[in-house]
């Protein structure tokens, strides 16, 4: 007996109506009520501070009147000079100390460790006072046939400030440079030695250029911090921005206004240094990042274009 295969089994499916496209998913963003509360509280605190200073007995006209005073401008110049020279001492000393710290020679490594331990463990102001008062311990400075003079004439306020800030900064820069050198893979050093490079040439051409990506960002922070730390040298009779501002406040009776003026100038200088730090970090990020971070102008341009596109398409 034969069976008709075409008639056996399931029958052919009937024509079905076409299916409609699925509806678009309506995404409802999560509402973060805590953020709203925090924003309101922050605005309230900021408004209270603004109202307090607005109602305070402050002669705000004294700030623009003395903004470009000759003493203030001289103080700005001295602050910048002291910052640059102190950082040069700090960076140079930090590089030497970091190499000594990584040396296999136990003597040089121990000396570098002790230097970093001492200068990082004592406050900068204490170090400034020590340099300033060494005249009570040493009457003369005698460097043999090179130089000989009374200590009070040798250790001027400027030299006190320079040594106090520069030598202290060298301890911090030593740790920053050491971290940068250790961040470079050891295979780079081994490969350069296999090519016949000397140790010094390997440091200069292979290790240090790659370590700069790690060294530059904290060094920029140290420069900004150094500019602010120069205000401490007013305690050792060196005239810089803060000291001149204090003199203006004492002579005019506008003590708080003079301090606010000094704070304004510090903000201006640190802001300029922050912009320079950004572009320096961006320069050394080449080759390590697939896409360089946008510059402030590029960010503003991108935001303006996005706002223009939204307004043009009617998106709300």
GROMACS .gro file of N, CA, C and O in nm, residues 62-69 72 241 245 248 255-268:
model
  104
   62UNK      N    1   3.969   9.943   4.626
   62UNK     CA    2   4.113   9.942   4.652
   62UNK      C    3   4.185   9.836   4.569
   62UNK      O    4   4.304   9.850   4.541
   63UNK      N    5   4.114   9.732   4.528
   63UNK     CA    6   4.177   9.626   4.450
   63UNK      C    7   4.212   9.674   4.309
   63UNK      O    8   4.328   9.664   4.267
   64UNK      N    9   4.116   9.728   4.230
   64UNK     CA   10   4.156   9.778   4.097
   64UNK      C   11   4.249   9.898   4.104
   64UNK      O   12   4.330   9.919   4.012
   65UNK      N   13   4.239   9.979   4.211
   65UNK     CA   14   4.326  10.096   4.220
   65UNK      C   15   4.472  10.057   4.235
   65UNK      O   16   4.561  10.128   4.187
   66UNK      N   17   4.499   9.946   4.305
   66UNK     CA   18   4.637   9.902   4.328
   66UNK      C   19   4.676   9.782   4.245
   66UNK      O   20   4.780   9.720   4.269
   67UNK      N   21   4.592   9.747   4.146
   67UNK     CA   22   4.615   9.623   4.071
   67UNK      C   23   4.747   9.629   3.995
   67UNK      O   24   4.820   9.529   3.988
   68UNK      N   25   4.781   9.742   3.936
   68UNK     CA   26   4.905   9.756   3.861
   68UNK      C   27   5.002   9.850   3.933
   68UNK      O   28   5.082   9.917   3.868
   69UNK      N   29   4.995   9.851   4.064
   69UNK     CA   30   5.089   9.930   4.142
   69UNK      C   31   5.232   9.881   4.117
   69UNK      O   32   5.256   9.762   4.093
   72UNK      N   33   5.337   9.600   4.342
   72UNK     CA   34   5.272   9.473   4.308
   72UNK      C   35   5.337   9.410   4.184
   72UNK      O   36   5.366   9.290   4.181
  241UNK      N   37   5.556   8.896   4.603
  241UNK     CA   38   5.420   8.948   4.587
  241UNK      C   39   5.348   8.964   4.720
  241UNK      O   40   5.290   9.071   4.747
  245UNK      N   41   5.233   9.317   4.898
  245UNK     CA   42   5.091   9.337   4.924
  245UNK      C   43   5.067   9.368   5.072
  245UNK      O   44   4.982   9.452   5.104
  248UNK      N   45   5.153   9.732   5.125
  248UNK     CA   46   5.047   9.819   5.074
  248UNK      C   47   4.928   9.819   5.169
  248UNK      O   48   4.869   9.924   5.198
  255UNK      N   49   4.402   9.612   5.472
  255UNK     CA   50   4.477   9.488   5.487
  255UNK      C   51   4.414   9.374   5.410
  255UNK      O   52   4.480   9.304   5.333
  256UNK      N   53   4.284   9.354   5.430
  256UNK     CA   54   4.216   9.243   5.363
  256UNK      C   55   4.213   9.265   5.212
  256UNK      O   56   4.232   9.171   5.135
  257UNK      N   57   4.191   9.389   5.172
  257UNK     CA   58   4.185   9.418   5.028
  257UNK      C   59   4.318   9.388   4.961
  257UNK      O   60   4.322   9.337   4.848
  258UNK      N   61   4.430   9.419   5.029
  258UNK     CA   62   4.562   9.391   4.973
  258UNK      C   63   4.586   9.241   4.961
  258UNK      O   64   4.645   9.194   4.863
  259UNK      N   65   4.538   9.166   5.060
  259UNK     CA   66   4.553   9.020   5.052
  259UNK      C   67   4.467   8.962   4.940
  259UNK      O   68   4.508   8.868   4.871
  260UNK      N   69   4.347   9.016   4.921
  260UNK     CA   70   4.263   8.971   4.809
  260UNK      C   71   4.327   9.006   4.675
  260UNK      O   72   4.316   8.930   4.579
  261UNK      N   73   4.397   9.119   4.671
  261UNK     CA   74   4.469   9.157   4.549
  261UNK      C   75   4.581   9.058   4.519
  261UNK      O   76   4.599   9.014   4.404
  262UNK      N   77   4.655   9.019   4.623
  262UNK     CA   78   4.760   8.920   4.604
  262UNK      C   79   4.701   8.786   4.560
  262UNK      O   80   4.756   8.719   4.471
  263UNK      N   81   4.589   8.748   4.620
  263UNK     CA   82   4.523   8.622   4.581
  263UNK      C   83   4.479   8.626   4.435
  263UNK      O   84   4.488   8.525   4.363
  264UNK      N   85   4.434   8.741   4.389
  264UNK     CA   86   4.392   8.755   4.249
  264UNK      C   87   4.509   8.733   4.155
  264UNK      O   88   4.498   8.664   4.053
  265UNK      N   89   4.623   8.792   4.189
  265UNK     CA   90   4.740   8.775   4.104
  265UNK      C   91   4.790   8.631   4.105
  265UNK      O   92   4.835   8.578   4.003
  266UNK      N   93   4.784   8.565   4.222
  266UNK     CA   94   4.822   8.424   4.227
  266UNK      C   95   4.731   8.340   4.139
  266UNK      O   96   4.776   8.248   4.071
  267UNK      N   97   4.601   8.371   4.140
  267UNK     CA   98   4.506   8.297   4.056
  267UNK      C   99   4.536   8.317   3.908
  267UNK      O  100   4.527   8.223   3.828
  268UNK      N  101   4.571   8.440   3.870
  268UNK     CA  102   4.603   8.467   3.730
  268UNK      C  103   4.726   8.387   3.686
  268UNK      O  104   4.727   8.322   3.580
   0.00000   0.00000   0.00000
